[in-house]
Coordinates of C-alpha atoms in Angstrom, one line a residue:
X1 CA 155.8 34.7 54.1
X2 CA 153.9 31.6 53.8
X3 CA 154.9 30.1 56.9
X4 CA 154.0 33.0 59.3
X5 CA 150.6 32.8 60.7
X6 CA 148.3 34.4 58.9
X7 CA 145.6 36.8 60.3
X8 CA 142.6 38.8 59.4
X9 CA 141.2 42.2 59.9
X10 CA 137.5 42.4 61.1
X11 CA 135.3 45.2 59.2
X12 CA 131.2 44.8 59.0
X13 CA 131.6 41.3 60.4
X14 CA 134.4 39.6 57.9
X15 CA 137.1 38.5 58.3
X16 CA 139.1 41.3 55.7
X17 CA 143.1 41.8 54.1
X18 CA 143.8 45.2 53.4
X19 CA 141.9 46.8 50.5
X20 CA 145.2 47.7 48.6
X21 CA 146.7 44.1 49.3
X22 CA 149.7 44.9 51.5
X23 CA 150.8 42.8 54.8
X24 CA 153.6 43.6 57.1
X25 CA 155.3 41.2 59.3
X26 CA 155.5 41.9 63.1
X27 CA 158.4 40.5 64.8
X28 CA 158.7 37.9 68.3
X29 CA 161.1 40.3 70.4
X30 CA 162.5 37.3 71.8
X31 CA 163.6 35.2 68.8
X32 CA 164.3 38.6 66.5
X33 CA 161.9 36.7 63.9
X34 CA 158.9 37.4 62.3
X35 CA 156.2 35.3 63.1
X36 CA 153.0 36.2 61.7
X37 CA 151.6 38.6 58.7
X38 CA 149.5 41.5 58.9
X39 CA 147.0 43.4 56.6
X40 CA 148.5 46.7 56.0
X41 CA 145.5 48.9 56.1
X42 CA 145.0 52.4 54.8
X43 CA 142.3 55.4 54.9
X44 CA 140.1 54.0 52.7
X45 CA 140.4 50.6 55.3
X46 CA 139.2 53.0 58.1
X47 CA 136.4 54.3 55.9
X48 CA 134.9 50.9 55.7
X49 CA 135.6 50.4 59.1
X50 CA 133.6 53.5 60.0
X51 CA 131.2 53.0 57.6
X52 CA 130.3 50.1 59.1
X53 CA 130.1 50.8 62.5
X54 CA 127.8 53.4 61.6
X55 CA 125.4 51.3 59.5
X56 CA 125.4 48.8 63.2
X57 CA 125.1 52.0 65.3
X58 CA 121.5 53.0 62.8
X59 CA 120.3 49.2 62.5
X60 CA 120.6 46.5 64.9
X61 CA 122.6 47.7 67.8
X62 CA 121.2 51.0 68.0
X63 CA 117.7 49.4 68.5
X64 CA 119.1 46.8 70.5
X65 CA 118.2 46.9 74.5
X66 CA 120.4 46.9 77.5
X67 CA 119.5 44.2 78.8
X68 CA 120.4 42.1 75.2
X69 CA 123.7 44.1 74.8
X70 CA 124.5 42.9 78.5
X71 CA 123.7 39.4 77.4
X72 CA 126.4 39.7 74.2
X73 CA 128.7 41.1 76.5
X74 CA 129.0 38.3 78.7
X75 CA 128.9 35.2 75.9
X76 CA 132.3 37.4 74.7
X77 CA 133.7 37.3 78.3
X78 CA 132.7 33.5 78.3
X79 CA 135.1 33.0 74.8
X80 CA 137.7 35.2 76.2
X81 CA 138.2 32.7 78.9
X82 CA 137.9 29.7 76.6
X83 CA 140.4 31.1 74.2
X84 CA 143.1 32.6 76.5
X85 CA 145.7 30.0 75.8
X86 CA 145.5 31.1 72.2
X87 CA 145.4 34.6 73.3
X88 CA 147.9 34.8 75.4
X89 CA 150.3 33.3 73.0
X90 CA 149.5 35.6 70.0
X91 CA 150.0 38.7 72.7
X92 CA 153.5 36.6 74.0
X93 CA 154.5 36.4 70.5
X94 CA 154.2 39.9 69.7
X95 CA 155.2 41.6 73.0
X96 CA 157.5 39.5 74.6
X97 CA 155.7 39.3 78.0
X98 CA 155.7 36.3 80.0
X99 CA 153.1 33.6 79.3
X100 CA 152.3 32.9 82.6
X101 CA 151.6 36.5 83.4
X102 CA 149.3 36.4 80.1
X103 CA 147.5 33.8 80.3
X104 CA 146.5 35.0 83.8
X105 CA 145.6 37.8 82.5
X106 CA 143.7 36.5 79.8
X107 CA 141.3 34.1 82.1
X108 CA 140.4 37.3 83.8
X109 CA 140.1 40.0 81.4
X110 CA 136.7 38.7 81.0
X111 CA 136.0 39.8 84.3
X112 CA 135.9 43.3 82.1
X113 CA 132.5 42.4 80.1
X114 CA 130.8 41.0 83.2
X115 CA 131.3 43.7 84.6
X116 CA 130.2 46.5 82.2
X117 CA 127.3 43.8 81.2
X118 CA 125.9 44.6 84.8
X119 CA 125.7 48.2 83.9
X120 CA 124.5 47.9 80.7
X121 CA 121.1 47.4 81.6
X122 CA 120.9 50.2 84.4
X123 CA 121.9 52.7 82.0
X124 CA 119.0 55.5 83.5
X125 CA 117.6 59.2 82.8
X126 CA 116.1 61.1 85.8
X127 CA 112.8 63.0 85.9
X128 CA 113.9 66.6 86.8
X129 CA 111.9 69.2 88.5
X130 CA 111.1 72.0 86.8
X131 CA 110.1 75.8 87.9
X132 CA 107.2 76.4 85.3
X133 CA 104.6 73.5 86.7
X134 CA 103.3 72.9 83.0
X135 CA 106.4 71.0 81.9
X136 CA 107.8 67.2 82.6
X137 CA 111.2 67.1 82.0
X138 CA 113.3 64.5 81.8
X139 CA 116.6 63.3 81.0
X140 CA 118.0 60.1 78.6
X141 CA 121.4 58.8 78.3
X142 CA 122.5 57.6 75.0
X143 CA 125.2 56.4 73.0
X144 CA 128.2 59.0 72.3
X145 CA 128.3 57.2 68.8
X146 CA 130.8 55.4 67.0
X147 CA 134.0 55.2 68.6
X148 CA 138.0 54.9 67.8
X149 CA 139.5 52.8 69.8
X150 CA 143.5 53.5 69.4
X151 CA 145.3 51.0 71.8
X152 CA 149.5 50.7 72.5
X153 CA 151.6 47.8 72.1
X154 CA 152.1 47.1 75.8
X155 CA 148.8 45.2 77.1
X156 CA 146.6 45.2 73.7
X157 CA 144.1 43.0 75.2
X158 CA 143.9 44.5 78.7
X159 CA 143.8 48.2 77.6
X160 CA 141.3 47.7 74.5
X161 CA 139.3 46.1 76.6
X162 CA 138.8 49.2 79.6
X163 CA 137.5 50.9 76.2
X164 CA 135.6 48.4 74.6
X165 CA 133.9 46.6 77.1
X166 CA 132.1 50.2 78.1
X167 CA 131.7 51.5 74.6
X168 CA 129.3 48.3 73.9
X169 CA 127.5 48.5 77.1
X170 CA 126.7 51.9 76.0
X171 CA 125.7 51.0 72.8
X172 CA 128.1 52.6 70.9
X173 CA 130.2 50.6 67.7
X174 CA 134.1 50.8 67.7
X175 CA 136.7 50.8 65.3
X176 CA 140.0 49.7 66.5
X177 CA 143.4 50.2 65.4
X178 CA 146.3 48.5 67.4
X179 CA 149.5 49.5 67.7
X180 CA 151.9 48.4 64.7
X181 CA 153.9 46.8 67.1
X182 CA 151.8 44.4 68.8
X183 CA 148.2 43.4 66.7
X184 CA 148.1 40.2 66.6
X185 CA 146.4 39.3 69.8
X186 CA 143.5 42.2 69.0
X187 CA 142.9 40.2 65.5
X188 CA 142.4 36.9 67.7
X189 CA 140.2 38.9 69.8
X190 CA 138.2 40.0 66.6
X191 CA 137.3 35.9 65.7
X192 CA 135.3 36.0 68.8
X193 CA 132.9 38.7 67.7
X194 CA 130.5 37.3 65.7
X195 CA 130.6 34.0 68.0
X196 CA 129.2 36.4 70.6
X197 CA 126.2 37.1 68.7
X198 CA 127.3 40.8 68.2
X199 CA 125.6 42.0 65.0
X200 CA 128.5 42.8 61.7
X201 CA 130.0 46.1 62.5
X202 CA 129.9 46.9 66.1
X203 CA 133.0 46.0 66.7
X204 CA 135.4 46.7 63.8
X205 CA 139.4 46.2 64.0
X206 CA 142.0 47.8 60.8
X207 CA 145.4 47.1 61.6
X208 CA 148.2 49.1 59.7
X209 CA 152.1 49.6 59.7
X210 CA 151.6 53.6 59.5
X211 CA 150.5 55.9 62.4
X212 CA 149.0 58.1 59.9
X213 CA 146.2 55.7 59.7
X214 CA 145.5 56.2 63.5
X215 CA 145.8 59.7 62.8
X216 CA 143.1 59.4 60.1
X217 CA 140.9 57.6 62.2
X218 CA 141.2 60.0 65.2
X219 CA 139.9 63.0 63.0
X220 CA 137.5 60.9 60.8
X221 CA 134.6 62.9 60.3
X222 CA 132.3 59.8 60.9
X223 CA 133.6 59.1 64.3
X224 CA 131.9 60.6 67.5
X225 CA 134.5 59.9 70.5
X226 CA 138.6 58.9 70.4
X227 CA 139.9 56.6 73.2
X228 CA 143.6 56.6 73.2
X229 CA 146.0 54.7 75.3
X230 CA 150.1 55.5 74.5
X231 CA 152.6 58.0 74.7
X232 CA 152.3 61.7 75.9
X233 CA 153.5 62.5 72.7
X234 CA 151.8 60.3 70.3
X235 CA 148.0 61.7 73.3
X236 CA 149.0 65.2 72.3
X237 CA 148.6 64.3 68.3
X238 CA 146.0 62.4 68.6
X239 CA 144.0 65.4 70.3
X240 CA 145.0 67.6 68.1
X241 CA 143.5 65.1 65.6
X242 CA 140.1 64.7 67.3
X243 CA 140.0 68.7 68.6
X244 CA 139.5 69.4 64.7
X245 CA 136.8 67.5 64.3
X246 CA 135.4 69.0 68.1
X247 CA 135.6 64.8 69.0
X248 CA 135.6 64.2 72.7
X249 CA 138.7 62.3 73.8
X250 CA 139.7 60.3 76.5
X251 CA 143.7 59.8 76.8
X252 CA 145.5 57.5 79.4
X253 CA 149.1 58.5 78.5
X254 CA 152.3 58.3 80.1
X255 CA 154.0 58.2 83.9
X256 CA 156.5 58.8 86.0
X257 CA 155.6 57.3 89.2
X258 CA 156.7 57.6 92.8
X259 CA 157.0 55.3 95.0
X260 CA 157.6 56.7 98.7
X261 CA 159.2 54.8 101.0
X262 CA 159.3 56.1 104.8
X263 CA 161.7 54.7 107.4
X264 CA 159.3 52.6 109.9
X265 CA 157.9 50.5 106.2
X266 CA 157.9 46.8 106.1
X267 CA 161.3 46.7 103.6
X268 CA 160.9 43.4 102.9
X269 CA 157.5 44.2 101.6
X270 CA 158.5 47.5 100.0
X271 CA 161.3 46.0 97.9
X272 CA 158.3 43.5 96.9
X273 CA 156.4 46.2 95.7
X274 CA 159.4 47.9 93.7
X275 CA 160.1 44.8 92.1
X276 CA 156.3 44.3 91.1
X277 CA 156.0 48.1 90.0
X278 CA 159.1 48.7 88.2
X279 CA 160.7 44.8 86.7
X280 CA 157.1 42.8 86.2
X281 CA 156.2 43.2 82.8
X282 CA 159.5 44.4 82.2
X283 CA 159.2 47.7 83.4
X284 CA 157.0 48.2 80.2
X285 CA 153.8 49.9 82.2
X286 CA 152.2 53.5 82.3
X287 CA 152.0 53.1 85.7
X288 CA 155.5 51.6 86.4
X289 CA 157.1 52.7 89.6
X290 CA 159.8 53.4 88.2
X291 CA 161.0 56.2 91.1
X292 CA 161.9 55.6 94.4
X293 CA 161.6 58.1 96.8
X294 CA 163.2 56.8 100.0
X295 CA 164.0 58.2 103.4
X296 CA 167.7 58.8 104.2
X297 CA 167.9 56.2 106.9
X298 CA 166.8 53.3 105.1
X299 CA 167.9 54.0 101.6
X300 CA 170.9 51.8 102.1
X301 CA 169.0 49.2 103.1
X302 CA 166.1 49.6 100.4
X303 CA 168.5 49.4 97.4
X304 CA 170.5 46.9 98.3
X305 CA 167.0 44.4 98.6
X306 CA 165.9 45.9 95.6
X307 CA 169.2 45.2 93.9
X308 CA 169.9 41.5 95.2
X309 CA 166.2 40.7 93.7
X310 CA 167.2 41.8 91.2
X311 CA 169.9 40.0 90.8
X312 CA 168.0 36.5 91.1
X313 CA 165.3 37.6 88.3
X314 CA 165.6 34.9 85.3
X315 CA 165.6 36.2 81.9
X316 CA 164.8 34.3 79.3
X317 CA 161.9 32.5 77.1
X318 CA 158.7 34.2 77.8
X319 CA 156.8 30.8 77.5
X320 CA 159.3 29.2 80.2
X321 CA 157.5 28.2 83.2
X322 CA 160.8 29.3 85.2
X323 CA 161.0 33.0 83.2
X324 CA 160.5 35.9 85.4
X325 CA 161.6 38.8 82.7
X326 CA 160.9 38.7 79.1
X327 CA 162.6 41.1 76.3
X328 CA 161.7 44.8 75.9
X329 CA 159.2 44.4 72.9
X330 CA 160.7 46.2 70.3
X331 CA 163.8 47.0 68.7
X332 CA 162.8 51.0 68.9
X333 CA 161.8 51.0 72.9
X334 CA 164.8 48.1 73.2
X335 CA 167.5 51.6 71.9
X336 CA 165.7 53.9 73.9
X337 CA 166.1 52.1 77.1
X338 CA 169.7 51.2 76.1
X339 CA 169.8 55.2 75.5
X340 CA 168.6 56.0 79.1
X341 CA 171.0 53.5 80.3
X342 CA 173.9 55.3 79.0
X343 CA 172.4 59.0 79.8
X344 CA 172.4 57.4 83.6
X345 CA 175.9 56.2 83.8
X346 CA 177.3 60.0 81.7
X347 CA 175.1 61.9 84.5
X348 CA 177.0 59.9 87.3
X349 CA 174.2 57.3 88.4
X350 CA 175.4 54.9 90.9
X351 CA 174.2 51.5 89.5
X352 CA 173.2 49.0 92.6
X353 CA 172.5 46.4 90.2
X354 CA 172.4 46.1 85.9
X355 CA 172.7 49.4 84.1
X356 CA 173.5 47.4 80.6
X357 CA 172.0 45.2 77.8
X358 CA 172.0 41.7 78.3
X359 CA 173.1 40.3 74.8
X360 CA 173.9 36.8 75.9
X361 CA 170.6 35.7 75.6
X362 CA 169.6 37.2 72.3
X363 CA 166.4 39.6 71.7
X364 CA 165.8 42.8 72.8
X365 CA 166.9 41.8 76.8
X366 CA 168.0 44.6 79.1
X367 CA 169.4 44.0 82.7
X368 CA 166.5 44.7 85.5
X369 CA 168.4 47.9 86.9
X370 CA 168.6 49.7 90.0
X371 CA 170.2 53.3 90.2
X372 CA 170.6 55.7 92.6
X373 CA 170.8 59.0 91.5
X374 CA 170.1 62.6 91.8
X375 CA 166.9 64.5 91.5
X376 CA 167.8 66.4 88.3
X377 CA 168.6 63.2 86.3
X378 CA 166.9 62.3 83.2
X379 CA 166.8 59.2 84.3
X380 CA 164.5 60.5 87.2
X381 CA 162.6 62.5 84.9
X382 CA 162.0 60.8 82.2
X383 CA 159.4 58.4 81.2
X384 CA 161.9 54.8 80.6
X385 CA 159.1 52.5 79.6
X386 CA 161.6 49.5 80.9
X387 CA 163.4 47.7 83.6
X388 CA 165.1 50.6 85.3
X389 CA 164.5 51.8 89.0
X390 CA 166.2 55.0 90.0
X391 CA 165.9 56.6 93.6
X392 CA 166.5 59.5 95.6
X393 CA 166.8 60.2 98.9
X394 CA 164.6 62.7 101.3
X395 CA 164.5 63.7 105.2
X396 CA 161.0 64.6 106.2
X397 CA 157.7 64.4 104.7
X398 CA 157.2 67.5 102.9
X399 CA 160.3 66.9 101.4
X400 CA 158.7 63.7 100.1
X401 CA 155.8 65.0 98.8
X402 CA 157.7 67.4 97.0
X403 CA 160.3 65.2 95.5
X404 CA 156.8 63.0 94.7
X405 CA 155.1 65.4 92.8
X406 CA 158.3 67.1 91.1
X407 CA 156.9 65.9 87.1
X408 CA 154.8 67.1 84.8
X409 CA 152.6 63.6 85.3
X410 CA 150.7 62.5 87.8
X411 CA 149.3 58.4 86.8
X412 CA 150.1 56.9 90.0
X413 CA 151.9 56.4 93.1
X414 CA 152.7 54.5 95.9
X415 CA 152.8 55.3 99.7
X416 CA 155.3 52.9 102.2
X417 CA 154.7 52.9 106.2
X418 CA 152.9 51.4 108.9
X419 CA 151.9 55.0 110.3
X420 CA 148.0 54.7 109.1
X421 CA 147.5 58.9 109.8
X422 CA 150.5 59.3 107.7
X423 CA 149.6 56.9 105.0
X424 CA 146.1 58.5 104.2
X425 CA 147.9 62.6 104.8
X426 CA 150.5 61.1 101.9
X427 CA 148.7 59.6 99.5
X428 CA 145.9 62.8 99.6
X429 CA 149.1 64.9 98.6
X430 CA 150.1 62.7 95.8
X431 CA 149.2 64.0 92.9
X432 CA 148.0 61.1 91.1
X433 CA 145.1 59.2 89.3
X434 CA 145.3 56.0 91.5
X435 CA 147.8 55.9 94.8
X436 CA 148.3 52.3 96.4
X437 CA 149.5 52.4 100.2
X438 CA 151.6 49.2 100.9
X439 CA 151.1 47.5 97.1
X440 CA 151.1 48.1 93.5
X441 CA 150.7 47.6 90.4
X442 CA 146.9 46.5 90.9
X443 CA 143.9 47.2 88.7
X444 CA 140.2 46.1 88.6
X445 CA 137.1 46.7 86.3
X446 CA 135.3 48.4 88.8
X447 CA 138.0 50.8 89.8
X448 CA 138.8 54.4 88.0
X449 CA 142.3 54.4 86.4
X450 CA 143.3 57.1 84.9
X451 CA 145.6 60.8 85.4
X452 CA 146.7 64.2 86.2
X453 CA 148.3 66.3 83.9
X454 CA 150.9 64.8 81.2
X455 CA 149.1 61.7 82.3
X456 CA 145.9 62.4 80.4
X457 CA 142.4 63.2 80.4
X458 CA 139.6 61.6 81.6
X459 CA 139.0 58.0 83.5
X460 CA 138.7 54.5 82.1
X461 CA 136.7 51.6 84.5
X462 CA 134.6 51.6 87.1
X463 CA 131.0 53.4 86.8
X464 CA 133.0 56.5 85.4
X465 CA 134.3 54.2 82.2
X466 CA 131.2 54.2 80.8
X467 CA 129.6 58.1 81.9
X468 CA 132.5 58.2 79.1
X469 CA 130.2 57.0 76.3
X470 CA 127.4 58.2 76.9
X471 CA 125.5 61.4 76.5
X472 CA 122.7 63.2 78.3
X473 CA 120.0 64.7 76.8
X474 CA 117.2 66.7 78.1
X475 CA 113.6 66.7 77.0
X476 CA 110.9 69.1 77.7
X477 CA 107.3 67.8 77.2
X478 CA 104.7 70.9 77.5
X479 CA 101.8 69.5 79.3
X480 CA 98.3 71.9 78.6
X481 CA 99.2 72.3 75.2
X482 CA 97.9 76.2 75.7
X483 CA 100.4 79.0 73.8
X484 CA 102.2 80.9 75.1
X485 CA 104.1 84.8 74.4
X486 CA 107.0 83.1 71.5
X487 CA 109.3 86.6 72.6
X488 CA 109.5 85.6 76.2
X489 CA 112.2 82.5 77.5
X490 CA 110.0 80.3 79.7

């Protein structure tokens, strides 16, 4: 164990192991190794962590202003961007995911703090009329509280941040617990805290190799409001959690999502945007594309582009400048794509391109696949979480629309033609958080993200991410200070 890197927790502003001692390794999908240690939190790790954030949320930070929150939250988006190289490479090493993509994402992901910065300081009440003229009423907008912040292994970094980055503009504290699979890169996040000038115990992080710690945070009695990112499955536990304690929850959970493809659509530029929704990030996305509704005419046509892209994608290092598909990031996600696989080709799936492992290249790599299949498949059904495309055929638009919205979620979606009228008829039909016409797969601080259904409840970014921790409260000031009848309402 003592060549792995080692890394710290972050509760009430120290660096902090585990209060029992234990570490776990986490493993580099690509080389099958461990690479660096973890503290192996428990409950009484989360206590701490709550305790503290609760001790910041009554001292410092809760008597902090907006406008010197704002200014915190943009020296951290300042470090994020001088330490993405580092961070990138702790979130490569865990996940798999290709550098280049990463570090990309790592020189913006800033862009997240700036942004909830410029709201931080505009955080406003309104002075409400009132029918009895001897009252002033008004209303103020305050902190939910302290927060749990339970992110998933996919994008750590990205998808902590659409909960973080509002939660401190509010002026709430956070406790976060990453995924098991994947902490390293939010325990490099955590060294840049007190750098920011954020006070000890805003921003709190207990890593563990047990989801019952998440489930102990979720219905901690000291926590106000749960942010969840993950599985349907893992959502519903989690609000099951937080529903016994009456905690408000936010949950971006799984998808499903269509992409519809009419006959007159640029094919060149669809098969772009299947490749981008379904095989970037190997297919590991909530919002992956990973169905392909396509007309009749030009399904043909459409798979076969699909399919010789494919072909050409280069799996391989993650840090290789040339790499275009990294390993799934797991050995459990690596089966149950493997699993899918197999359900595809005993339900009759027509493969195009794939359909298998790829053990040549050791890891966790699986072929980027397209199927075609039918509309009762699992493989059409079922959430994949990897690099697997399956499509069906339609013949008119309501046809489409119904094969678009035949699942129980509804994250996003993607609408293909040149006909404007019937892009904007389409993509109102959808029934989806966030519909692209002609692209995918993009996201921005100031846009809502977020889903119907199985998908989850409630929004993350834009001017709605942060209505998410804060709440209203209305005061009543009686202006004559006369009495009045103490039997009557009014």
């Amino acid at each position: 164990m003592s060549e792995l890197e080692q890394l710290s927790m972050l509760i009430g502003g120290r660096p902090a192991g585990a209060i029992s001692g234990k570490t776990f390794a986490t493993e580099n999908p690509y080389t099958g190794q461990a690479w660096a240690e973890i503290p192996d939190g428990g409950p009484e790790d989360v206590d701490a962590a709550v305790g503290a954030a609760r001790a910041a949320l009554d001292g410092e930070w809760g008597q902090m202003t907006g406008f010197a929150r704002a200014a915190r939250l943009r020296k951290l988006a300042e470090l994020i961007g001088e330490n993405a190289e580092r961070l990138a490479r702790l979130e490569v090493n865990d996940s798999g995911k290709l550098y280049r993509e990463m570090l990309g994402q790592l020189q913006g992901l800033g862009g997240w703090y700036h942004y909830y910065a410029g709201l931080a300081d505009k955080i406003e009440g309104a002075q409400i009329p009132s029918p009895n003229p001897n009252y002033l009423v008004y209303t103020r907008r305050e902190p939910v509280g302290v927060v749990a912040a339970i992110t998933p292994w996919n994008s750590p970094l990205l998808l902590m941040s659409w909960k973080v980055a509002p939660a401190l503009a509010a002026g709430c504290t956070v406790v976060i617990k990453p995924s098991e699979h994947a902490p390293g890169s939010t325990l490099g996040f955590a060294e840049l805290i007190k750098q920011a000038g954020i006070p000890d115990g805003v921003v709190n992080v207990v890593t563990a190799n047990s989801g019952e710690v998440g489930a102990h945070l979720a219905a901690h009695p000291g926590v106000d409001k749960v942010a969840f990112t993950g599985s349907t499955a893992t959502g519903r536990k989690v609000a099951a959690a937080a529903a016994e304690k009456l905690h408000p929850a936010t949950l971006e959970l799984g998808g499903k999502s269509p992409q519809v493809v009419f006959p007159d659509a640029d094919l060149q530029a669809a098969a772009n945007g299947l490749v981008a929704g379904v095989f970037a990030a190997t297919g590991q996305t909530c919002m992956a594309g990973s169905r392909l509704v396509v007309h009749e005419d030009v399904h043909d046509e459409l798979v076969r582009l699909v399919a010789e892209r494919a072909s050409q994608i280069k799996l391989g290092d993650p840090f290789g400048e040339g790499t275009e598909m990294g390993p799934v990031a797991n050995k459990m996600q690596y089966e149950k794509v493997v699993g899918y696989l197999q359900t595809a080709r005993d339900e009759g799936a027509t493969v195009a391109y794939g359909g298998v492992a790829d053990e040549g290249l050791g890891g966790y790599f699986v072929q980027p696949t397209v199927l075609s299949v039918k509309p009762t498949d699992t493989v059409f059904r079922e959430e994949v979480f990897g690099p697997v495309l399956a499509a069906v055929t339609f013949t008119d638009e309501d046809d489409a629309i119904k094969l678009a919205n035949d699942t129980p979620y509804g994250l996003a979606g993607a609408v293909w033609t040149k006909d404007v009228h019937r892009a904007h008829r389409v993509a109102a039909k959808i029934k989806a958080g966030s519909v692209w016409i002609n692209a995918y797969r993009v996201v921005a601080p100031s846009v809502p993200f977020g889903g119907f259904g199985d998908s989850g409840i409630g929004r993350e970014n834009g001017v709605h991410g942060i209505d998410a921790y804060l709440e209203t409260k209305a005061v009543w000031v009686e202006l004559t200070g006369g009495t009045r009848d103490p039997f009557t309402l009014g």
